[in-house]
Short mmCIF file of C-alpha atoms and ligand atoms in Angstrom, two decimals:
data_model
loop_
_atom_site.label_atom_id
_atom_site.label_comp_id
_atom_site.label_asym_id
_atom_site.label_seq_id
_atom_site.Cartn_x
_atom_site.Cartn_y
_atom_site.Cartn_z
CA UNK A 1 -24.01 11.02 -8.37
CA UNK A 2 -24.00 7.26 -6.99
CA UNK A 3 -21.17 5.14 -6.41
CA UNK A 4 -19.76 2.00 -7.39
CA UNK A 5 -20.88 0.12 -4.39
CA UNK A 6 -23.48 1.57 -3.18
CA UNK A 7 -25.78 -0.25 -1.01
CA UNK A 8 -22.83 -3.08 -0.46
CA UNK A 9 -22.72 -3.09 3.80
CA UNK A 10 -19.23 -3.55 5.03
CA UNK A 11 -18.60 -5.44 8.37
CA UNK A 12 -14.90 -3.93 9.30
CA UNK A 13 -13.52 -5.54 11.93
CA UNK A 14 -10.17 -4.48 10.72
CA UNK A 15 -6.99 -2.64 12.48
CA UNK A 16 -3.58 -1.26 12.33
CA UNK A 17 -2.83 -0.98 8.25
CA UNK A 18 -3.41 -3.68 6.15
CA UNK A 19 -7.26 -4.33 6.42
CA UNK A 20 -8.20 -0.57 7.16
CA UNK A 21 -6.47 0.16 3.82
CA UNK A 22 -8.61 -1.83 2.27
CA UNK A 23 -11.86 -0.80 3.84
CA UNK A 24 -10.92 2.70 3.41
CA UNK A 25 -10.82 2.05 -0.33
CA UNK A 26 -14.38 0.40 -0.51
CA UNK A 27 -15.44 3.14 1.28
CA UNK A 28 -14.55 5.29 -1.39
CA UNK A 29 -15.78 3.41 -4.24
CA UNK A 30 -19.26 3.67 -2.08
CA UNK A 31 -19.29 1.26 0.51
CA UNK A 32 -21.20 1.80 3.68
CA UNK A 33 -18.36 0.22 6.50
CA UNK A 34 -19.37 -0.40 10.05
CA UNK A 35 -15.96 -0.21 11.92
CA UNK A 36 -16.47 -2.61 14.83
CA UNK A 37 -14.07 -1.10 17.95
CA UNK A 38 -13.04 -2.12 20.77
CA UNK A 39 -15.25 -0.41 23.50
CA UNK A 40 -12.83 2.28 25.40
CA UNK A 41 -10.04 1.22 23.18
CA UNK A 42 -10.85 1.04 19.61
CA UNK A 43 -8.03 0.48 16.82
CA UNK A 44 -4.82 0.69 18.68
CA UNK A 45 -3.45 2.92 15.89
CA UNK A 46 -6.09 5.80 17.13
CA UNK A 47 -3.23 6.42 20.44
CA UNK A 48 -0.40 5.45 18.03
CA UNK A 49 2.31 7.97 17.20
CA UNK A 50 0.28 10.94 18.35
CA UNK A 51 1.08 14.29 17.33
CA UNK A 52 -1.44 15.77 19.54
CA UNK A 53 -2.10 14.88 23.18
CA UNK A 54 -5.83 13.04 23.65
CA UNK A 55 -6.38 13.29 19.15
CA UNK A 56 -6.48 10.33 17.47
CA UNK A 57 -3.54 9.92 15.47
CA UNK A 58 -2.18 10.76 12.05
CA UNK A 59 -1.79 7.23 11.57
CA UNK A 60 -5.67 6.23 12.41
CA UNK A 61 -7.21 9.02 10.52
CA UNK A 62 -5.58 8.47 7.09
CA UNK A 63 -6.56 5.02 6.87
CA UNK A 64 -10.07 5.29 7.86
CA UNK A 65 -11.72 8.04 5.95
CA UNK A 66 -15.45 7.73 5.47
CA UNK A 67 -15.93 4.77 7.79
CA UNK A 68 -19.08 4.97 10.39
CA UNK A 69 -17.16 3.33 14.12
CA UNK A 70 -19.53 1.25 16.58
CA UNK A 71 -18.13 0.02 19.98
CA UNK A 72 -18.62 -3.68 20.51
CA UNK A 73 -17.66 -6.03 23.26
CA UNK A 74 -17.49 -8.55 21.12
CA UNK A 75 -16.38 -11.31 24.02
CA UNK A 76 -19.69 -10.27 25.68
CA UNK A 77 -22.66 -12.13 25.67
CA UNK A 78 -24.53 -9.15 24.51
CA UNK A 79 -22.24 -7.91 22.34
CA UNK A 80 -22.10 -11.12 20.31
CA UNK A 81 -25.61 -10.82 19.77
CA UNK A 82 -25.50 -7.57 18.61
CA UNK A 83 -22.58 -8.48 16.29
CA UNK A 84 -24.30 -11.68 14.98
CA UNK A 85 -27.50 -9.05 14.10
CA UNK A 86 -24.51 -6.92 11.92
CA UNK A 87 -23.48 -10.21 10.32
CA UNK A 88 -27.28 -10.92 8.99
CA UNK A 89 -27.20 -7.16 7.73
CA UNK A 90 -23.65 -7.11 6.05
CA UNK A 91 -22.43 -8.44 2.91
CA UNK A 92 -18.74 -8.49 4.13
CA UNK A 93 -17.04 -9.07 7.11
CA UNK A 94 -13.37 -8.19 6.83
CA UNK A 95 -10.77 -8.60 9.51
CA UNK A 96 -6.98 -8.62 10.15
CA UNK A 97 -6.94 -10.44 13.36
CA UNK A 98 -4.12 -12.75 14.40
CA UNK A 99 -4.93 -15.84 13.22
CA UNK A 100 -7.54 -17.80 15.43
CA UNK A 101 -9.15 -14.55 16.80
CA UNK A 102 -12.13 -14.75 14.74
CA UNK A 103 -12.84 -18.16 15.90
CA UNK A 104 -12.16 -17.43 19.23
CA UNK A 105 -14.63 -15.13 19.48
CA UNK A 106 -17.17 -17.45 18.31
CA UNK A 107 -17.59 -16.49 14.35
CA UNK A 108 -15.95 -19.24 12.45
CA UNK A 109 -16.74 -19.79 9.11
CA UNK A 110 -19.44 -22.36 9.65
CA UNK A 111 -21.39 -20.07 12.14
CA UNK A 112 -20.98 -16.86 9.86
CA UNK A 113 -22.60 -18.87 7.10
CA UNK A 114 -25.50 -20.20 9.43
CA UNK A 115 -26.14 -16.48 10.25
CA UNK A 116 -25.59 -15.34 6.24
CA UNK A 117 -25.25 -17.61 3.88
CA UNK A 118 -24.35 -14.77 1.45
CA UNK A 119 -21.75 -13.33 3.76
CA UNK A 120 -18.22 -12.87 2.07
CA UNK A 121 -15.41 -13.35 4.69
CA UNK A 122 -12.10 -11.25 3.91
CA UNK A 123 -8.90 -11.74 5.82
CA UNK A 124 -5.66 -10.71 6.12
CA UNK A 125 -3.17 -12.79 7.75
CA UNK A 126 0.62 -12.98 7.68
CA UNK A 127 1.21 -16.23 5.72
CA UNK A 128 -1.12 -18.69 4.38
CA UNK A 129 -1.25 -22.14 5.18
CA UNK A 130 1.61 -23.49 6.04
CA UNK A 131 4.52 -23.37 9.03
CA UNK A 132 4.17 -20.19 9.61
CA UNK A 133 0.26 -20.05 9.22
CA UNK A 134 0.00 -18.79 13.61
CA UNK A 135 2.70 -15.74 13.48
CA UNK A 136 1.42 -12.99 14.12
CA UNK A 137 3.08 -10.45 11.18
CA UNK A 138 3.47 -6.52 10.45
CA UNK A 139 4.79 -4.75 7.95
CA UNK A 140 8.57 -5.64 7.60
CA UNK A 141 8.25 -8.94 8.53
CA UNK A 142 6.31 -9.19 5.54
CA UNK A 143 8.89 -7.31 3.12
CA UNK A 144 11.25 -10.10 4.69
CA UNK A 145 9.67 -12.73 4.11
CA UNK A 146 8.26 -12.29 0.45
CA UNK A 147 11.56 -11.52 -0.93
CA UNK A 148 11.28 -7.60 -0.47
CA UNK A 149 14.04 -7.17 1.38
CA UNK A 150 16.57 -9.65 0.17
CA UNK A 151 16.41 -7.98 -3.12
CA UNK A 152 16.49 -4.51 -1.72
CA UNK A 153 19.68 -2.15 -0.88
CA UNK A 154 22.95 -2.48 -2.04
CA UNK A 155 25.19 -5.45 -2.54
CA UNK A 156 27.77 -4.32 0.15
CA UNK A 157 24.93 -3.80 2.57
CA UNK A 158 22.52 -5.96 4.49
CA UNK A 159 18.98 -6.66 3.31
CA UNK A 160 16.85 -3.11 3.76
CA UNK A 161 13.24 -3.07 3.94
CA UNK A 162 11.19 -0.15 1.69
CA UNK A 163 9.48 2.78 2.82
CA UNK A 164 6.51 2.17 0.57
CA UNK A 165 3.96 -0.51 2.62
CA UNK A 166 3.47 -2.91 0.41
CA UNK A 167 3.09 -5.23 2.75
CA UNK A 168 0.55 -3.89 4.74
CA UNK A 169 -1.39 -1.55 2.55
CA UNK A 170 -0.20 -3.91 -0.63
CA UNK A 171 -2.03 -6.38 0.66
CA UNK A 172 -5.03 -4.38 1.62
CA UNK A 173 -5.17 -3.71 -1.76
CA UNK A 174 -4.71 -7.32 -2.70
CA UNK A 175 -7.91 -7.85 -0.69
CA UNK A 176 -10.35 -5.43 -1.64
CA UNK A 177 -9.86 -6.89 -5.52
CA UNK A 178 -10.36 -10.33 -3.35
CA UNK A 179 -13.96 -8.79 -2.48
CA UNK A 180 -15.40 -6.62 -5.32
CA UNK A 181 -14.38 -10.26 -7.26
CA UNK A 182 -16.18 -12.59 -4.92
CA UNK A 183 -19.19 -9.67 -4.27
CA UNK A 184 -19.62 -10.42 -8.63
CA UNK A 185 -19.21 -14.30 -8.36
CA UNK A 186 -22.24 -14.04 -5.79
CA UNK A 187 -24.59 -11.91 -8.29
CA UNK A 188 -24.19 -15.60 -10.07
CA UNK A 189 -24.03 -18.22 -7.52
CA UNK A 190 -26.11 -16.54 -4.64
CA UNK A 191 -23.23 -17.66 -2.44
CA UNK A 192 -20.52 -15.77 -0.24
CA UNK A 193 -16.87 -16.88 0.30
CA UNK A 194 -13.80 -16.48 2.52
CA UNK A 195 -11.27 -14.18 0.59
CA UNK A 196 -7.58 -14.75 2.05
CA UNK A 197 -4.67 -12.42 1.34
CA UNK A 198 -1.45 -13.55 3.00
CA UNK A 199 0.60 -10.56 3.44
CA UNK A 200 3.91 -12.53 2.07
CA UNK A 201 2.22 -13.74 -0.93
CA UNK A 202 1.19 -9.83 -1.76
CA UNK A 203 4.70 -8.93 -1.02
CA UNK A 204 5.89 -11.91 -3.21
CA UNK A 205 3.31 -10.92 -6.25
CA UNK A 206 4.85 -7.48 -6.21
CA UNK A 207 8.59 -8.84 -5.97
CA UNK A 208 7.43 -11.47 -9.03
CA UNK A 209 10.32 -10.02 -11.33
CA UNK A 210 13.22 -10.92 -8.55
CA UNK A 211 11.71 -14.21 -8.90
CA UNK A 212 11.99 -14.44 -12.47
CA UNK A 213 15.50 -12.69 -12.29
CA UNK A 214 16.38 -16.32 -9.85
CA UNK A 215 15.43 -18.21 -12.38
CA UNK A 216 17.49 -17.12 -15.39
CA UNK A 217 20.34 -15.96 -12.61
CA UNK A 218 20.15 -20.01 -12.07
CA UNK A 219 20.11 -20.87 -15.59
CA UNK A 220 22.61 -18.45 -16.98
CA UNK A 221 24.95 -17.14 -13.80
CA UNK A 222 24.58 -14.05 -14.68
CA UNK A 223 22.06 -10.94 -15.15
CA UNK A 224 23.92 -8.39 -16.73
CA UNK A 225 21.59 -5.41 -16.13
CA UNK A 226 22.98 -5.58 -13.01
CA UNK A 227 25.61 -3.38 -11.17
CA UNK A 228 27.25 -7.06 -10.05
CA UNK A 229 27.79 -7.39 -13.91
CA UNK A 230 30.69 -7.07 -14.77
CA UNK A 231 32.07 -5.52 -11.86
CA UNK A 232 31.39 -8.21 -8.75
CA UNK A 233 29.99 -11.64 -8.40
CA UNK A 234 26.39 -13.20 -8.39
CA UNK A 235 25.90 -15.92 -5.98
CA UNK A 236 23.14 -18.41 -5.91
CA UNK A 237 19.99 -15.89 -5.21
CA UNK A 238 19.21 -12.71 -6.96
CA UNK A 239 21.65 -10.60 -5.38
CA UNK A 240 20.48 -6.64 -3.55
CA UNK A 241 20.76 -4.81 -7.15
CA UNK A 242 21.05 -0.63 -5.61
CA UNK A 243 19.22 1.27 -7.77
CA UNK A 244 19.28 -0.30 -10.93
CA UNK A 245 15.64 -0.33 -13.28
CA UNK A 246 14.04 -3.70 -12.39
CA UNK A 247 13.05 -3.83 -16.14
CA UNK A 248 14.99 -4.45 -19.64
CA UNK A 249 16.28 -0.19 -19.72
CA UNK A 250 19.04 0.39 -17.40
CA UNK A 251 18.69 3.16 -15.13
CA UNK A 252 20.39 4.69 -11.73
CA UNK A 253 19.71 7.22 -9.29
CA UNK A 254 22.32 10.26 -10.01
CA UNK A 255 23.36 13.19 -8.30
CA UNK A 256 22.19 17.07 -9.12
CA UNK A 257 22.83 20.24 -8.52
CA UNK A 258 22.79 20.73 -4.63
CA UNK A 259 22.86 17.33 -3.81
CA UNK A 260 26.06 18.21 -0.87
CA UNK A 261 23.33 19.76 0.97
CA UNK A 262 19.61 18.82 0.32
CA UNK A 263 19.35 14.78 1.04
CA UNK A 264 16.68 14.80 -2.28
CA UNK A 265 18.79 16.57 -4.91
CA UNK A 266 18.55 13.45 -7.12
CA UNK A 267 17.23 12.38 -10.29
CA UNK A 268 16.38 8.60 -11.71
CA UNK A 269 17.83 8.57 -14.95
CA UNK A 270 16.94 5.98 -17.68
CA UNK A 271 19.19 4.82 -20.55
CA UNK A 272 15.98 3.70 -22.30
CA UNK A 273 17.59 2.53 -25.87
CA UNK A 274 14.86 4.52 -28.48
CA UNK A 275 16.45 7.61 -26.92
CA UNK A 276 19.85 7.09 -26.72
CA UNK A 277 21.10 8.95 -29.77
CA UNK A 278 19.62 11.99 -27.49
CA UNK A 279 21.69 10.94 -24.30
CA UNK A 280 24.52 11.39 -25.80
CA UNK A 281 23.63 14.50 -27.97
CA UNK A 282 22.17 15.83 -24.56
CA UNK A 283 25.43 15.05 -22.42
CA UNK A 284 27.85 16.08 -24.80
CA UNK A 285 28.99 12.46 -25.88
CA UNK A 286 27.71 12.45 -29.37
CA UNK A 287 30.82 10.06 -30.43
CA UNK A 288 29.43 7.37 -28.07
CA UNK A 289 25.91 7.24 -30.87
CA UNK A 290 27.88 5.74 -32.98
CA UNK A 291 30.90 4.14 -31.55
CA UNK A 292 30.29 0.54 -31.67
CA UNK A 293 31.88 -0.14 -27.77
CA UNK A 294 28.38 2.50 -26.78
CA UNK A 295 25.93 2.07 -29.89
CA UNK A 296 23.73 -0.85 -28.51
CA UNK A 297 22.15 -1.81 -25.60
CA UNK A 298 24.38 -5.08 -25.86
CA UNK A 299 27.62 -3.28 -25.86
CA UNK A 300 26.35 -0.59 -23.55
CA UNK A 301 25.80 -3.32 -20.40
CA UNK A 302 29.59 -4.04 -19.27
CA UNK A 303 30.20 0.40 -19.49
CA UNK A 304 26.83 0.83 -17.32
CA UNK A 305 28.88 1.92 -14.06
CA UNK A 306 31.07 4.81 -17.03
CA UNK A 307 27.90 5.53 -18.93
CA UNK A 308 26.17 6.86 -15.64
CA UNK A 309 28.84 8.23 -13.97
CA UNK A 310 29.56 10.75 -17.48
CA UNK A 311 25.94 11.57 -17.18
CA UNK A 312 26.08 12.23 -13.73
CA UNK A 313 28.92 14.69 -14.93
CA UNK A 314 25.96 16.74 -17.05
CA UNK A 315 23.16 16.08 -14.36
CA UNK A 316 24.96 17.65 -11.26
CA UNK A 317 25.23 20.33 -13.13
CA UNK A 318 21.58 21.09 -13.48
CA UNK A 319 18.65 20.87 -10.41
CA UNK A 320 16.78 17.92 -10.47
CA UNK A 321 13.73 20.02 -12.22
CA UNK A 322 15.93 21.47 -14.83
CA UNK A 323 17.24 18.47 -15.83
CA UNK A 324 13.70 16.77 -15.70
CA UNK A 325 12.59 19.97 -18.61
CA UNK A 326 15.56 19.46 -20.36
CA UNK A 327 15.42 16.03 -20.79
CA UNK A 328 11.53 15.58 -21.36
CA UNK A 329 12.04 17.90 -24.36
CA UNK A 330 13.68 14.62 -25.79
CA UNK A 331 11.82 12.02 -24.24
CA UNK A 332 13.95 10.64 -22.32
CA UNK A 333 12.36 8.81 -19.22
CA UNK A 334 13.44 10.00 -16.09
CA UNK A 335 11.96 11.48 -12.59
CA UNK A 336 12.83 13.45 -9.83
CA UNK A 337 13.61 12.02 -5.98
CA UNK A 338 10.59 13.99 -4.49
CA UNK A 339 10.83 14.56 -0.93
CA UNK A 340 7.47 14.24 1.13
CA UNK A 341 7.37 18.17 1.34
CA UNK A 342 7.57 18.57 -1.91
CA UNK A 343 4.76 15.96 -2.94
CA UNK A 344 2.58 17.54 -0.15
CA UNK A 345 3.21 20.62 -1.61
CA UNK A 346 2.59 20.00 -5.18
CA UNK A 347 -0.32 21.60 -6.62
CA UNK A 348 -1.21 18.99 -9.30
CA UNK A 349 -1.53 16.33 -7.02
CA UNK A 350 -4.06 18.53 -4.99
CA UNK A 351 -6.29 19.35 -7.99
CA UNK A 352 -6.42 15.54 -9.02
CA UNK A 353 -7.45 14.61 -4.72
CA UNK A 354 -4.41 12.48 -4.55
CA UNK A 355 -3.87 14.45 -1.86
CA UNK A 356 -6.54 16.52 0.25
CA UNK A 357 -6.87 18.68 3.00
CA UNK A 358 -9.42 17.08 5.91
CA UNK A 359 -10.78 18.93 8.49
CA UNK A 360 -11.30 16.66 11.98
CA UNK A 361 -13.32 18.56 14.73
CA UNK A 362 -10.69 17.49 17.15
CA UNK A 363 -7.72 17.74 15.31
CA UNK A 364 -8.42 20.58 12.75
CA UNK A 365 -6.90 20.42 9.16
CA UNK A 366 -4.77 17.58 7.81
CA UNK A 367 -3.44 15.96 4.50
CA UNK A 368 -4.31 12.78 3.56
CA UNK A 369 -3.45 10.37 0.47
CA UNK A 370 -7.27 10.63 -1.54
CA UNK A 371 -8.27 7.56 -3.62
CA UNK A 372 -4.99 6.90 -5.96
CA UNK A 373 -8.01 4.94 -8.45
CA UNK A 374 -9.96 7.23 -10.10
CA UNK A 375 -13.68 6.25 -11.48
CA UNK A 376 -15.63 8.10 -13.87
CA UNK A 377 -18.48 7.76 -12.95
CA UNK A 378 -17.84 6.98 -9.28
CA UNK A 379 -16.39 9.82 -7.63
CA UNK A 380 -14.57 9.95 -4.74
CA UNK A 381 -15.18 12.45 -1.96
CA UNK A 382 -12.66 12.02 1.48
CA UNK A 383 -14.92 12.58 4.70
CA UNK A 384 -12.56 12.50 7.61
CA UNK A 385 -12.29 9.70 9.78
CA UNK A 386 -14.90 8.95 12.82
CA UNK A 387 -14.47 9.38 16.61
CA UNK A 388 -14.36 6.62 18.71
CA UNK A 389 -18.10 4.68 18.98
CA UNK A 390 -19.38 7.92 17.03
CA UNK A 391 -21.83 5.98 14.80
CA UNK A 392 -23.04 3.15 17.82
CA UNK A 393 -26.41 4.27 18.24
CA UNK A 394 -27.15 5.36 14.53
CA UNK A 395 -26.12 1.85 13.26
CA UNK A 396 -27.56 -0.05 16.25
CA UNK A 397 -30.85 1.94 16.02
CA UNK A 398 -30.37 0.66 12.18
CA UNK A 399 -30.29 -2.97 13.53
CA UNK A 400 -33.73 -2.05 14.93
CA UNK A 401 -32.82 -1.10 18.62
CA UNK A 402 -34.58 1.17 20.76
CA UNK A 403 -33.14 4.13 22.69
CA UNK A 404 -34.05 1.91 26.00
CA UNK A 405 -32.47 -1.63 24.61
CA UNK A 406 -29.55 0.83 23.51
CA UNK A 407 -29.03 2.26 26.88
CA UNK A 408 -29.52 -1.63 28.42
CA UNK A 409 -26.69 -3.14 26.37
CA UNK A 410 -24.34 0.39 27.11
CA UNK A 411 -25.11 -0.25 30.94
CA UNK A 412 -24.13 -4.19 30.75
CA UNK A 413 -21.08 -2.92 28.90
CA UNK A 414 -21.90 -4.65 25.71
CA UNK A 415 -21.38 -1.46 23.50
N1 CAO B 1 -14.17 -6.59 21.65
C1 CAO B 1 -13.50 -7.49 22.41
N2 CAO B 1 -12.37 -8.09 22.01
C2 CAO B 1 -11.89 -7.74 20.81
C3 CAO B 1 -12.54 -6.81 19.97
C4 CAO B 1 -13.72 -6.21 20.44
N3 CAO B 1 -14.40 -5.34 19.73
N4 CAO B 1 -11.81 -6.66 18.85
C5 CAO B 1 -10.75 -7.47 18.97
N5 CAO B 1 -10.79 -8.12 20.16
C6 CAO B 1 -9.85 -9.12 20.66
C7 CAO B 1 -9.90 -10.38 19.84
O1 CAO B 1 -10.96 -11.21 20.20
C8 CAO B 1 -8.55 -10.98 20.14
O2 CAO B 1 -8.56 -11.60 21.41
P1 CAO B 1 -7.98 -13.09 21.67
O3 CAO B 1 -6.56 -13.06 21.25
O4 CAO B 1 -8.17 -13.25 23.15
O5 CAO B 1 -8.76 -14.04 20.88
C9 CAO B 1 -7.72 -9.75 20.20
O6 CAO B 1 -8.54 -8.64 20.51
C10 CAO B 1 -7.21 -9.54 18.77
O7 CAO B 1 -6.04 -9.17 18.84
P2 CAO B 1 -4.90 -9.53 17.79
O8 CAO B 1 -4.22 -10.76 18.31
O9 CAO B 1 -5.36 -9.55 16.39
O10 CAO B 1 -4.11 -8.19 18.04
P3 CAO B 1 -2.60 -7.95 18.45
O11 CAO B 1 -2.53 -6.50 18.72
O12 CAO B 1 -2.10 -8.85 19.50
O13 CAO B 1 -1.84 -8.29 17.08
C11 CAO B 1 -1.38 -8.08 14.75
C12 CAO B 1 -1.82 -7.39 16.03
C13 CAO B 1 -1.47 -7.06 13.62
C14 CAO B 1 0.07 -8.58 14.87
C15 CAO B 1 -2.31 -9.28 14.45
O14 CAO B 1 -3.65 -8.84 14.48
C16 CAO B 1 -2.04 -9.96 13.13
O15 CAO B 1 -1.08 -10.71 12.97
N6 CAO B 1 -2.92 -9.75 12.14
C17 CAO B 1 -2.84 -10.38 10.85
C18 CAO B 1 -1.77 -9.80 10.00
C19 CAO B 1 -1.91 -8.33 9.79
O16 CAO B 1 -2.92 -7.81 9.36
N7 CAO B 1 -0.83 -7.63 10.08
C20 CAO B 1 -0.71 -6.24 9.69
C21 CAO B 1 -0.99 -5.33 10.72
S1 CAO B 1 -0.61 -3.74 10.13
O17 CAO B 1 1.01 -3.58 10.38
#
């Protein structure tokens, strides 16, 4: 069966998270992607956090899946040559360097389009334009600075920064819409374009409620889905809210059965207002259906902190997966704290390839996150990740190369 984007040629001059995430996907959907390494080197992430002496790493091979790797010098003479041959070959070059590199190196934006006219340019970079347009960024810096982190943890606490990378692969994300978008535009204009995603403005564009929630918090003074509601004090930004729902149902992270010993035993519980009547049938508080201090969302806001904590009373008395059953017999929106063992372990996400087992011939088997967007009609099959300069000959004989120019640009070090 074909793919999605078959026959679209990916230039991937990307490294570390953000931009491999986002070649990875393409690759998925049916993208052929040229990883462009450092000779001897390649992605710093291949020696990063090894779990195995002389393997690339966890971290390398589950974010470039499918992806062919060529060895470039791209600061040699040689090497430019053979990277300006990839350019006239590729419909995307996409890269994550710190900003400047690109130019450095001799490929502005002006010279790309002299070599491909067609060519769409992708980047990630830190911030766009602006006073911080240089830094070089990674991951937290960009939860910090898009407003990630000043809304996150608890109100007692200092700012904390999420596991989930949406800063890195967020943005890769953010990108790769940035390119299957601009790849249509140029079925109509004939034209390629840069593509920027700034990794704050990703973070920002997933943290867009907290800026709504400064805006009425500076027209009202208040927010009372809030735990600081009525029990503390807002200030003048949209204060760390603990784990309160970001949306119009309130809802809070409670404690179940064995939660003294096993860090996960937790469920998210949400008061969503359709249901509520079952709540309290559920929890034993029928009275509160009807009394008029617990009968509406309205009234229910200043008891939030009571309401949970009487729940809490019913849900430690339950696991987290017997109050999930009992509770989705009524409807009632909630979801288990899942540990990573227990997602790797769950058969359902296996049998949809959210998560699949890779075999590496230097590593042996592995899990990896699959494609999380599924296609109909564009399946997606996870090859592992490739070795170091695996690919350089098949892609440079591609670029029309014979085996003696080959073996003349490996001698003068230019692959
Ligand atoms: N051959 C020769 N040189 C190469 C090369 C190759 N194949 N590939 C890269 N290089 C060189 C570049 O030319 C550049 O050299 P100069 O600085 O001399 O111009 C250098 O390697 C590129 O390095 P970098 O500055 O991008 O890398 P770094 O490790 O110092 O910084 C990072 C890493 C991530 C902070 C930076 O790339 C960055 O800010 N990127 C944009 C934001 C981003 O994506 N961050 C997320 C990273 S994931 O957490």
């Amino acid at each position: 069966m074909g793919k999605a984007l078959d026959g679209v040629r990916i230039l991937d001059f990307t490294h570390v998270q953000s931009g491999p995430t986002c070649t990875q996907l393409l690759a998925w959907f049916g993208a052929d992607v040229i990883k462009v390494e450092r000779a001897g080197a390649g992605d710093i992430t291949r020696e990063q956090l090894r779990d195995i002496p002389d393997v690339d790493s966890l971290y390398f091979t589950m974010l470039n899946h499918n992806k062919r790797s060529v060895t470039i010098d791209t600061k040699n003479p040689e090497g430019k040559q053979v990277l300006e041959a990839l350019i006239q070959k590729c419909d995307v070059l996409v890269e994550n360097f710190a900003p400047g590199a690109l130019d450095r190196m001799g490929f502005t934006w002006e010279r790309i389009q002299e070599l491909n006219s067609r060519m769409i340019v992708a980047s990630v970079k830190g911030f766009g334009p602006g006073p911080y347009e240089d830094c070089k960024v990674y991951e937290n810096v960009a939860q910090c600075a898009g407003g990630a982190a000043s809304t996150t943890g608890f109100d007692d606490g200092p700012p904390v920064v999420t596991g989930a990378q949406i800063g890195d692969s967020g943005t890769g994300l953010h990108l790769a819409l940035g390119i299957v978008t601009a790849l249509y535009q140029r079925t109509q204009t004939g034209r390629g374009q840069r593509v920027l995603a700034a990794m704050q403005d990703g973070v920002l564009n997933l943290c867009r409620v907290k800026l709504r929630d400064q805006q009425r918090l500076a027209r009202t003074g208040t927010m009372k889905e809030y735990p600081q509601y009525p029990n503390g004090k807002f200030g003048e930004a949209v204060p760390r809210a603990g784990n309160a729902s970001g949306g119009g149902q309130p809802g809070w992270i409670l404690k179940c059965k064995g939660w003294e010993t096993d860090p996960n035993a937790y469920i998210y519980f949400i008061t969503q207002a359709p249901v509520w009547a079952k709540i309290c049938n559920v929890i034993g508080k029928e009275e509160w259906a009807t009394d008029p201090d617990y009968a509406t969302p309205a009234a229910r806001l200043p008891h939030l902190k009571d309401i949970f904590a009487e729940i809490e009373r019913w849900t430690m008395t339950k696991t987290k997966f017997e109050a999930m059953q009992i509770l989705n017999k009524y409807d009632i929106p909630c979801g288990p704290i899942l540990s990573m063992k227990e997602i790797a372990e769950e058969p359902s996400l296996r049998k949809t390839g959210t998560i699949v087992e890779v075999d590496h011939p230097t590593r042996g088997k592995y899990l990896t996150v699959g494609n999380p967007i599924k296609l109909s009609d564009s399946p997606t099959e996870v090859k592992r990740s490739p070795l170091l300069g695996e690919h350089t000959d098949e892609v440079m004989a591609e670029l029309g190369y014979s085996p003696e120019q080959i073996s003349a640009l490996r001698t003068a070090g230019a692959i």
